[in-house]
Backbone as numpy.savetxt, mean C-alpha at the origin, in Angstrom:
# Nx Ny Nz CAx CAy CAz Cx Cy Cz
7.46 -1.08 -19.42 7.63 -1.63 -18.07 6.85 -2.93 -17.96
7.43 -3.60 -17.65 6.68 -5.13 -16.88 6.74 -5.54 -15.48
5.66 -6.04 -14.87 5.50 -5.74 -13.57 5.03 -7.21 -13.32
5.88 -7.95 -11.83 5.19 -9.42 -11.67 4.26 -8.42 -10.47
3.01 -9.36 -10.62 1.54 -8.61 -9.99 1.72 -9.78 -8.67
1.88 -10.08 -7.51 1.35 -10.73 -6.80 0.06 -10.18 -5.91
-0.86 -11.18 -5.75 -1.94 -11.10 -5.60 -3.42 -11.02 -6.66
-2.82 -11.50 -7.79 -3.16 -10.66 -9.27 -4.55 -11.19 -8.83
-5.28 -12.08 -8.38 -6.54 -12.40 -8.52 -7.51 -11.70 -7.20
-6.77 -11.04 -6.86 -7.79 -9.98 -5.31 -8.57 -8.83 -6.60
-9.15 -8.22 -5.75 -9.90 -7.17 -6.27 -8.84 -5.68 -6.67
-7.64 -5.65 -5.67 -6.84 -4.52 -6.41 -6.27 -5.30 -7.26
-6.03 -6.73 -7.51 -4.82 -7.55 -8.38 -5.78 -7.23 -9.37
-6.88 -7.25 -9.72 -7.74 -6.98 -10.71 -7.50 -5.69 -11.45
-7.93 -4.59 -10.67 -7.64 -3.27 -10.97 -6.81 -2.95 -11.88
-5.65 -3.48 -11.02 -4.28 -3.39 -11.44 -4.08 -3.61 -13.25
-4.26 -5.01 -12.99 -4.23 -5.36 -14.46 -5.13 -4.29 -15.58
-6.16 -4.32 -15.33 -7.14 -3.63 -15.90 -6.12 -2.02 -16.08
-6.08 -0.86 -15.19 -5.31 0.15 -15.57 -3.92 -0.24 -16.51
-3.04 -1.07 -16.18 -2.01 -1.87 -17.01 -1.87 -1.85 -18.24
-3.25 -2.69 -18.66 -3.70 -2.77 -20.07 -3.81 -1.58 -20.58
-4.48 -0.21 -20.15 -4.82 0.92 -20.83 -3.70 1.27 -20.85
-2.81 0.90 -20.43 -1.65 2.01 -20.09 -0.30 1.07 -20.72
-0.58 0.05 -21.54 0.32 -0.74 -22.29 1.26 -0.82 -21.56
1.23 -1.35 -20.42 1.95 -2.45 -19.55 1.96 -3.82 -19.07
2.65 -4.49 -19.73 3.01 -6.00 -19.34 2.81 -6.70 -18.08
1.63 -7.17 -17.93 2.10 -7.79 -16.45 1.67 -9.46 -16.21
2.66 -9.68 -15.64 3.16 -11.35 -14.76 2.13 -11.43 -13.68
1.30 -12.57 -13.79 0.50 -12.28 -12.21 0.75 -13.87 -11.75
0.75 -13.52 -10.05 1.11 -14.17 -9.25 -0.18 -14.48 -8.18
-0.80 -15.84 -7.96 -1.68 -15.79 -6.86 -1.81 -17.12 -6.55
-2.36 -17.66 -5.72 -2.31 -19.10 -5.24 -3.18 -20.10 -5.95
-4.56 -18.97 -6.72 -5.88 -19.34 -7.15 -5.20 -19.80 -8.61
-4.32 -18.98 -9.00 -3.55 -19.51 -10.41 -3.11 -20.98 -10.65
-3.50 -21.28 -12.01 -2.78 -22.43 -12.11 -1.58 -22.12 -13.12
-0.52 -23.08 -12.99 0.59 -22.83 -13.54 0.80 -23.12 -14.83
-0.08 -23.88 -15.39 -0.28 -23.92 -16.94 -0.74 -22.86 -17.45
-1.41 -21.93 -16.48 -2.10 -20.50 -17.84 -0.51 -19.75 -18.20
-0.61 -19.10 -19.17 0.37 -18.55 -19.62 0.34 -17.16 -18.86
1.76 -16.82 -18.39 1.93 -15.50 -17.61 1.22 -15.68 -16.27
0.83 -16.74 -15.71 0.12 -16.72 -14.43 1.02 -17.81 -13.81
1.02 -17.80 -12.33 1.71 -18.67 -11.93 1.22 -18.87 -10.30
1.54 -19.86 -9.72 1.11 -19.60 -7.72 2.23 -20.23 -7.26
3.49 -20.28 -7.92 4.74 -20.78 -7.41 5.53 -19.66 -8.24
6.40 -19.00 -6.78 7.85 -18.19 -7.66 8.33 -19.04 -7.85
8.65 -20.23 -7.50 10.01 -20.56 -7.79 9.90 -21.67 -9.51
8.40 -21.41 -10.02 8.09 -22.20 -11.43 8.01 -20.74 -12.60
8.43 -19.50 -11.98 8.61 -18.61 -13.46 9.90 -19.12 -13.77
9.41 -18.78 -15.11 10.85 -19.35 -15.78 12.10 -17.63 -16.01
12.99 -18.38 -15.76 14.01 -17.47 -16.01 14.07 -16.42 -16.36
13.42 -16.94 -18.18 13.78 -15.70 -19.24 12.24 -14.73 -19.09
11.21 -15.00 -18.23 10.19 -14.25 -17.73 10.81 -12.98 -16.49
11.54 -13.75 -15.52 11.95 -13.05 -14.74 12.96 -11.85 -14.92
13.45 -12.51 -15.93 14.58 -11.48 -16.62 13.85 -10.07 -17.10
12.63 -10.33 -17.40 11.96 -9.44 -18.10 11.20 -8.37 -17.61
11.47 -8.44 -15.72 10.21 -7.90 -14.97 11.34 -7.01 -14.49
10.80 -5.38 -14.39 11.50 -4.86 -13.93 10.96 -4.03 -12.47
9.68 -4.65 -11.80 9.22 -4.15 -10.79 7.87 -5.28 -9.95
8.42 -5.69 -8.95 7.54 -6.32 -7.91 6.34 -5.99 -7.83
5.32 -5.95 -7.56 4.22 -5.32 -7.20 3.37 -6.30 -6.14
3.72 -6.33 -4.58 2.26 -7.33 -4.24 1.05 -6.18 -3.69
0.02 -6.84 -3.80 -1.20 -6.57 -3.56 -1.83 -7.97 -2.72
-1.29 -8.37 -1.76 -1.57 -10.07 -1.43 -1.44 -9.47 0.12
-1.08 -10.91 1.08 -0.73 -10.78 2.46 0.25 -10.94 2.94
0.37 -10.29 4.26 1.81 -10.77 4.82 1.93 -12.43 4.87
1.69 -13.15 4.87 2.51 -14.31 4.95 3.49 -15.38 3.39
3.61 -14.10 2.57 4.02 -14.32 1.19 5.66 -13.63 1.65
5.34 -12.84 2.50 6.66 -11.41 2.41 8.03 -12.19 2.50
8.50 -13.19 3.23 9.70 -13.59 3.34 10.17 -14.47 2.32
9.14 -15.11 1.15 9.43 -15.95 -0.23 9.73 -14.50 -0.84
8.84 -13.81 -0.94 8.75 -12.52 -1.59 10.41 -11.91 -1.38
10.50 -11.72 -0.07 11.67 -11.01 -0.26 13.11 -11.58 -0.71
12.99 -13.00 -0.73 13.88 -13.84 -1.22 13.88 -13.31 -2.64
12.76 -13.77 -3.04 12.42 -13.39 -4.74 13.45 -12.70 -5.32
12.72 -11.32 -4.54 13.45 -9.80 -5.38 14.75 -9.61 -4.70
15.50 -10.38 -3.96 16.89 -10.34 -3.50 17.58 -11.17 -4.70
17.22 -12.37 -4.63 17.62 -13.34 -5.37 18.07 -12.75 -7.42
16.67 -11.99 -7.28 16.71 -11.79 -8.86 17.06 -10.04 -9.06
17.58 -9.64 -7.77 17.69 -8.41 -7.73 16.25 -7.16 -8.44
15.33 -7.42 -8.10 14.23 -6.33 -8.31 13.91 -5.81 -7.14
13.56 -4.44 -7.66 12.41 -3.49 -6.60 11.26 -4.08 -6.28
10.65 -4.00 -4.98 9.25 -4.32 -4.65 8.55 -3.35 -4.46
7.60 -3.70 -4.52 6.77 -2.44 -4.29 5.61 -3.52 -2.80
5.56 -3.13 -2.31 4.82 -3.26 -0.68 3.68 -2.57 -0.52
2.13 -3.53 -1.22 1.06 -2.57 -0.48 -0.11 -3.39 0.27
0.70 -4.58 0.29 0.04 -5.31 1.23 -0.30 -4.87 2.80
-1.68 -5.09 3.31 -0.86 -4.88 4.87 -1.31 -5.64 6.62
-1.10 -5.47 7.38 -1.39 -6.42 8.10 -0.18 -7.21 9.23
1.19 -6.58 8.30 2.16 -6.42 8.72 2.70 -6.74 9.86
3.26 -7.74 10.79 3.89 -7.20 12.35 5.00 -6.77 12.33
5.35 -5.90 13.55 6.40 -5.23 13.94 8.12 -6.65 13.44
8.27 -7.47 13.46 8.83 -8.23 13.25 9.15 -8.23 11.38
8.06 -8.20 10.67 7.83 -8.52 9.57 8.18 -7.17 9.19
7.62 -5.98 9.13 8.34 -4.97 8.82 10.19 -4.18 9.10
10.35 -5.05 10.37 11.87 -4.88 10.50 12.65 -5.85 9.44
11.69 -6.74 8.74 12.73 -7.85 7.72 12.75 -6.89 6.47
11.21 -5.97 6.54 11.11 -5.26 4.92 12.25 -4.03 5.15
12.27 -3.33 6.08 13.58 -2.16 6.35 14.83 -3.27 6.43
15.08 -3.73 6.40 16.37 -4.87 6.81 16.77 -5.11 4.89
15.71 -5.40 4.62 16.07 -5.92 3.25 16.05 -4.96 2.18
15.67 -3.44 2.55 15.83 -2.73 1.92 17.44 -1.84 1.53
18.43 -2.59 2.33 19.67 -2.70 2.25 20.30 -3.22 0.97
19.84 -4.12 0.31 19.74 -5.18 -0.39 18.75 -4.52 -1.70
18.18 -3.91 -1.96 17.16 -3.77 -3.35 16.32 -2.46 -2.91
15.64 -1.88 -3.61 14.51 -0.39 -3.57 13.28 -1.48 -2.89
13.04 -1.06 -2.02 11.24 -1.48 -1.61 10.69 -0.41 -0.84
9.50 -0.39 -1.23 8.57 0.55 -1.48 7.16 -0.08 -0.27
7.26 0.84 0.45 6.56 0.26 1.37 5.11 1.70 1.68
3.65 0.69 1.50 2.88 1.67 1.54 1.40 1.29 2.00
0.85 1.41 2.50 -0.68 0.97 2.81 -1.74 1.64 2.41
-1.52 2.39 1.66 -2.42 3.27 0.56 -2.02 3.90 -0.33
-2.13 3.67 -1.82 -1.44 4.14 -3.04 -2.25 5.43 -3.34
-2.73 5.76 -2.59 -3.23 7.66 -3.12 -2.96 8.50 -2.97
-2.76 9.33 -3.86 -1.70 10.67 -3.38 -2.52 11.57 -2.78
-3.52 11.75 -2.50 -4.77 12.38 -1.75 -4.75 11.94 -0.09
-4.22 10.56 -0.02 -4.37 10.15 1.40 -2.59 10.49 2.00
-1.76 11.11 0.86 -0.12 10.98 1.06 -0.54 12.40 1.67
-1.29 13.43 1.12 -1.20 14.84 1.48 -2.14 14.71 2.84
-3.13 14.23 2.88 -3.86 14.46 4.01 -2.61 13.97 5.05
-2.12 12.82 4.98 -0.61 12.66 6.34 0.13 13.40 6.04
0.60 14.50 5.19 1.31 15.56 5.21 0.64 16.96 6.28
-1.19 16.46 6.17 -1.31 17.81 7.13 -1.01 17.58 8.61
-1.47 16.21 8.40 -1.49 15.68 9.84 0.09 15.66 10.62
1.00 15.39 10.24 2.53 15.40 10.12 2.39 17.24 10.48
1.39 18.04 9.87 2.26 19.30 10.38 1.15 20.26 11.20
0.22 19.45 11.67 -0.29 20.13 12.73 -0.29 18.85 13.90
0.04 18.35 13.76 0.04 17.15 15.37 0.97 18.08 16.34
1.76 18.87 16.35 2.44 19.37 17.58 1.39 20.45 17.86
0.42 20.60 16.95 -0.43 22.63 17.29 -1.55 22.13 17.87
-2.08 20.30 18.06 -3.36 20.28 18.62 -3.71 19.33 19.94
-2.75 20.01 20.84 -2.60 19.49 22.15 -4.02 19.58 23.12
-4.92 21.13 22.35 -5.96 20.99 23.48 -7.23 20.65 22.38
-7.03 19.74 21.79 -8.14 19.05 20.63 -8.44 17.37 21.22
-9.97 17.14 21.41 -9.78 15.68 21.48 -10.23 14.97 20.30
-9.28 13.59 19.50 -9.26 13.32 18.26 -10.12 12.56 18.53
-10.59 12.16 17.02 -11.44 11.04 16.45 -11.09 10.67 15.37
-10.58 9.24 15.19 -10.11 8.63 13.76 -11.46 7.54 13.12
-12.19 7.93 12.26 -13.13 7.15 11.42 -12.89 6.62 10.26
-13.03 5.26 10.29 -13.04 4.84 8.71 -13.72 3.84 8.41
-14.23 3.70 7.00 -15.24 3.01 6.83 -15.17 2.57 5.59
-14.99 0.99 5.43 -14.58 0.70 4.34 -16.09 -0.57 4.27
-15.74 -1.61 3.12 -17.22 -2.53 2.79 -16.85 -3.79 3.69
-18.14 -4.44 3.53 -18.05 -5.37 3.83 -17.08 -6.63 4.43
-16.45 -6.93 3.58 -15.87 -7.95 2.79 -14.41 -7.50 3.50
-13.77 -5.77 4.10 -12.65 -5.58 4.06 -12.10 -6.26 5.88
-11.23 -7.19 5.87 -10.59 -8.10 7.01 -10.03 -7.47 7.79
-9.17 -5.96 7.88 -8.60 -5.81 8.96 -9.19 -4.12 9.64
-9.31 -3.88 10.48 -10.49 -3.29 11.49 -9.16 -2.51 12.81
-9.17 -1.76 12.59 -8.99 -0.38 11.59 -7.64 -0.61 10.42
-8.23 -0.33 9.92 -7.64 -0.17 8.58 -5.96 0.19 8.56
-4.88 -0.28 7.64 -3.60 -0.09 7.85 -3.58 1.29 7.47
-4.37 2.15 6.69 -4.31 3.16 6.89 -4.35 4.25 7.62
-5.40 3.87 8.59 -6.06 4.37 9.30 -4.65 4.23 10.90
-3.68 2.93 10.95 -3.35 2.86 11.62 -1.94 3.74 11.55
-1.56 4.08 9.81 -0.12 5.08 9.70 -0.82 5.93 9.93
-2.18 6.79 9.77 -2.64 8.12 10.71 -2.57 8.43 12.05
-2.63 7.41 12.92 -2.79 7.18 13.98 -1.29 6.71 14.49
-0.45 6.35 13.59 1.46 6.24 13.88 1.34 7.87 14.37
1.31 8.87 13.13 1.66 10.56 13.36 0.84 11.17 14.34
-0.70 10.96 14.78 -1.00 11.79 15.57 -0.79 11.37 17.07
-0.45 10.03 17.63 -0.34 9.99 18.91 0.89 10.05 19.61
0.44 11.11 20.80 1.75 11.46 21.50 1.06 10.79 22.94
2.28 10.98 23.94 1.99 10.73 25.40 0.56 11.84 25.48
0.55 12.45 25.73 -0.09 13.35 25.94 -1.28 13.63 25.10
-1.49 12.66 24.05 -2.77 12.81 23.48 -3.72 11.26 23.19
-4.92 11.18 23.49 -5.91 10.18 23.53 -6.55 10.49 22.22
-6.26 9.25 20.80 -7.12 9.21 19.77 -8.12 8.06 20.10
-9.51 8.30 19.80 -10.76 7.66 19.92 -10.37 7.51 18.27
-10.69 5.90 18.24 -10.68 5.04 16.65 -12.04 4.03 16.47
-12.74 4.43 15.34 -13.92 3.88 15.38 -14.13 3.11 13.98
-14.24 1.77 13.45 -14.05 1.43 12.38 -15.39 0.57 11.88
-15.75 1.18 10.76 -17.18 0.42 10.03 -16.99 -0.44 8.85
-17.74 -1.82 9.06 -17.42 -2.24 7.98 -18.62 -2.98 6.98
-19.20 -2.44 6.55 -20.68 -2.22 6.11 -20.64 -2.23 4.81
-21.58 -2.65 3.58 -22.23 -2.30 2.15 -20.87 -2.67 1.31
-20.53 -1.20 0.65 -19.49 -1.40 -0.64 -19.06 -0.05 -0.36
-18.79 0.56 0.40 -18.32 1.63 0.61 -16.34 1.38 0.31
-15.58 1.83 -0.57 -14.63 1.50 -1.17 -13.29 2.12 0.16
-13.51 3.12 0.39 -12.62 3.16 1.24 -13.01 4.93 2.13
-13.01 4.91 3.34 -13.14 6.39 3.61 -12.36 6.88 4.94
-11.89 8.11 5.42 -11.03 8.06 6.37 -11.22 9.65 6.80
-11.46 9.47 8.09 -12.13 11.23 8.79 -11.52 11.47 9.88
-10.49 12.48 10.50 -10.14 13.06 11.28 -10.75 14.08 11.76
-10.84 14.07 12.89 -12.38 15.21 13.83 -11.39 15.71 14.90
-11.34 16.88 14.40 -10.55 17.36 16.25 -11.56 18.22 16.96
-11.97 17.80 18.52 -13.03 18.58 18.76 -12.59 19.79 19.74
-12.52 20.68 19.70 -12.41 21.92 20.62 -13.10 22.40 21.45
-12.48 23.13 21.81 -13.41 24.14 22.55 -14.81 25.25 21.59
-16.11 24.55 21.86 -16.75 25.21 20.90 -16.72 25.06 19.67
-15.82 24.15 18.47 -15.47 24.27 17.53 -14.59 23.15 17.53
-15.18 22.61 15.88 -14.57 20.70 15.17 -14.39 21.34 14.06
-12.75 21.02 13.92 -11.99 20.41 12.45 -11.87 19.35 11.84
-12.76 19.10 10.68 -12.93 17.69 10.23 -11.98 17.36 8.82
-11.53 16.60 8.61 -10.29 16.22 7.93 -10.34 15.01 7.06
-10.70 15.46 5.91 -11.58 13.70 5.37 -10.80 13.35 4.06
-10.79 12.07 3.79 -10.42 11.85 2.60 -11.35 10.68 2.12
-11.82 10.63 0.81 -13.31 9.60 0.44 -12.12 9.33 -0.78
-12.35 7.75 -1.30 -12.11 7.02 -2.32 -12.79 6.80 -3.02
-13.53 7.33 -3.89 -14.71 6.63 -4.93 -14.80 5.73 -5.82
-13.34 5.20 -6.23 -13.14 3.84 -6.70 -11.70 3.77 -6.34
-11.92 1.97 -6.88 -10.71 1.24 -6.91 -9.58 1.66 -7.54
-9.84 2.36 -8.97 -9.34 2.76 -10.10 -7.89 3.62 -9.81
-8.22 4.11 -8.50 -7.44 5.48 -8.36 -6.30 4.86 -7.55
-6.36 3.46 -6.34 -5.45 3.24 -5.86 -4.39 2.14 -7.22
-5.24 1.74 -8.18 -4.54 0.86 -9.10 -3.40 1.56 -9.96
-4.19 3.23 -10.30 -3.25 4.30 -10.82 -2.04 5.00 -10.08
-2.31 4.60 -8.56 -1.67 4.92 -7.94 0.23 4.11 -7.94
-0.66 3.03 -7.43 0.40 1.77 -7.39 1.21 2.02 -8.86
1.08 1.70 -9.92 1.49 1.87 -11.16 2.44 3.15 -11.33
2.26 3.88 -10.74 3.22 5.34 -10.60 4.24 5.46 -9.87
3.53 4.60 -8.86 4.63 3.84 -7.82 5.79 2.98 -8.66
5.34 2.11 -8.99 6.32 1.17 -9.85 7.59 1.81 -10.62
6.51 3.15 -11.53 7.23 4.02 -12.34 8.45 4.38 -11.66
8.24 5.00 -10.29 9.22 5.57 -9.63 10.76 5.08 -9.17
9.98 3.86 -8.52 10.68 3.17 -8.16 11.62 2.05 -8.75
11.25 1.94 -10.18 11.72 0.90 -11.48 13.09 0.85 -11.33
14.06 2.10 -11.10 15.55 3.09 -11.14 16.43 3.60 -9.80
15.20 3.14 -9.23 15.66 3.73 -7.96 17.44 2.42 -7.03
17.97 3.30 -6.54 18.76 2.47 -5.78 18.26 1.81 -4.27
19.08 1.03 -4.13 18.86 0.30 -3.02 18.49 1.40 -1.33
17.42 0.79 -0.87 16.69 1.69 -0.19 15.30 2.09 0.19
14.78 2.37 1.38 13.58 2.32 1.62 12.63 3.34 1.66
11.46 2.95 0.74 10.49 4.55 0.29 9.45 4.43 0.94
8.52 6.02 0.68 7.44 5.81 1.20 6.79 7.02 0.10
5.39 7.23 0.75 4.83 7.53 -0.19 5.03 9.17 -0.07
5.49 9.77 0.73 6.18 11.46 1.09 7.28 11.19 -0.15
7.61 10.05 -0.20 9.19 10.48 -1.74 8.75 10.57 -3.15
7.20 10.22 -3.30 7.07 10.89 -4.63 6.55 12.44 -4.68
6.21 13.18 -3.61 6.01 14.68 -3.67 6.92 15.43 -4.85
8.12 15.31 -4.61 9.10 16.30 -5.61 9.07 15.23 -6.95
8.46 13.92 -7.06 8.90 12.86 -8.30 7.18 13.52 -9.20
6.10 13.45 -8.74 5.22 14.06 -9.76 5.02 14.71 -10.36
């Protein structure tokens, strides 16, 4: 498999590569910081050459939304799957990624862990049973991380809010803490706490990469991270 990496020079574009290599996979990286003379690096799609592109059989960004509409040209144009784990997203910008998923497989996700796919699987199946619970969504990622609460934190918070229910969202952004995410339902007398901790980078880079796997074959159409349950 060969994979064009956009974002290749961020800290998951790093990762990425790094698991890649162990895992004798080819990858194209894409970032603005690139210059276009290194070999296999580039900060213009439209300067890979042909017989490179020919060769990639899966998108991968790890970058920002304001790449997504070159991006989606890209993988229309040259017919590839994307894979989507950028995020930051507006309501506008995500109706172009479902729109264009008509057109090619894209893979749309704001956390590549299958640990954070099951924890929104519980949440998905107790949100109708905890009407007399008042929530609390925590997460706490480092320093350095730009968006407050977290896109993760905000597809948790897609499944648990109804009319009828008030989530309290509290977001830290402190040290090197890699990524963390806590659901608190408080009761009567009695808290259900609901956590998921990231201890490295490593795991969302292995993640993404499995992703790719999946999606390499897939037909035209839009995924998420509930469609690799029956694929692992």
């Amino acid at each position: 498999m060969q994979i064009l990496l956009i974002g290749a020079n961020g800290k998951m574009g790093q990762k990425v590569q790094k698991i890649a290599k162990q895992n004798n996979i080819k990858v194209v990286c894409f970032d603005k910081a690139y210059c276009q003379n290194q070999k296999n690096k580039f900060n213009d799609l439209s300067q890979i050459p042909q017989k490179i592109v020919n060769q990639i059989n899966v998108v991968l960004d790890f970058s920002s939304p304001e790449i997504l509409e070159s991006l989606l040209q890209f993988c229309k144009d040259n017919s590839k799957p994307l894979v989507v784990c950028s995020t930051g997203h507006s309501v506008k910008q995500k109706s172009k990624i479902l729109n264009a998923s008509k057109h090619m497989p894209i893979f749309l996700t704001s956390n590549t862990s299958y640990g954070v796919a099951l924890v929104n699987q519980i949440l998905n199946f107790i949100k109708n049973k905890i009407s007399s619970f008042d929530i609390c969504l925590i997460d706490r990622h480092h320093k350095n991380k730009k968006d407050a609460p977290s896109g993760t934190s905000k597809s948790m918070l897609e499944i648990l809010k109804n009319d009828n229910k008030n989530v309290q969202v509290a977001s830290f952004r402190a040290g090197t803490c890699v990524g963390e995410h806590e659901i608190i339902l408080f009761g009567n007398g009695e808290q259900i706490s609901i956590k998921h901790t990231a201890e490295n980078r490593e795991l969302f880079a292995l993640g993404a990469i499995n992703i790719c796997h999946f999606i390499k074959n897939k037909p035209n159409g839009f995924y998420q991270m509930e469609d690799l349950f029956d694929w692992l």
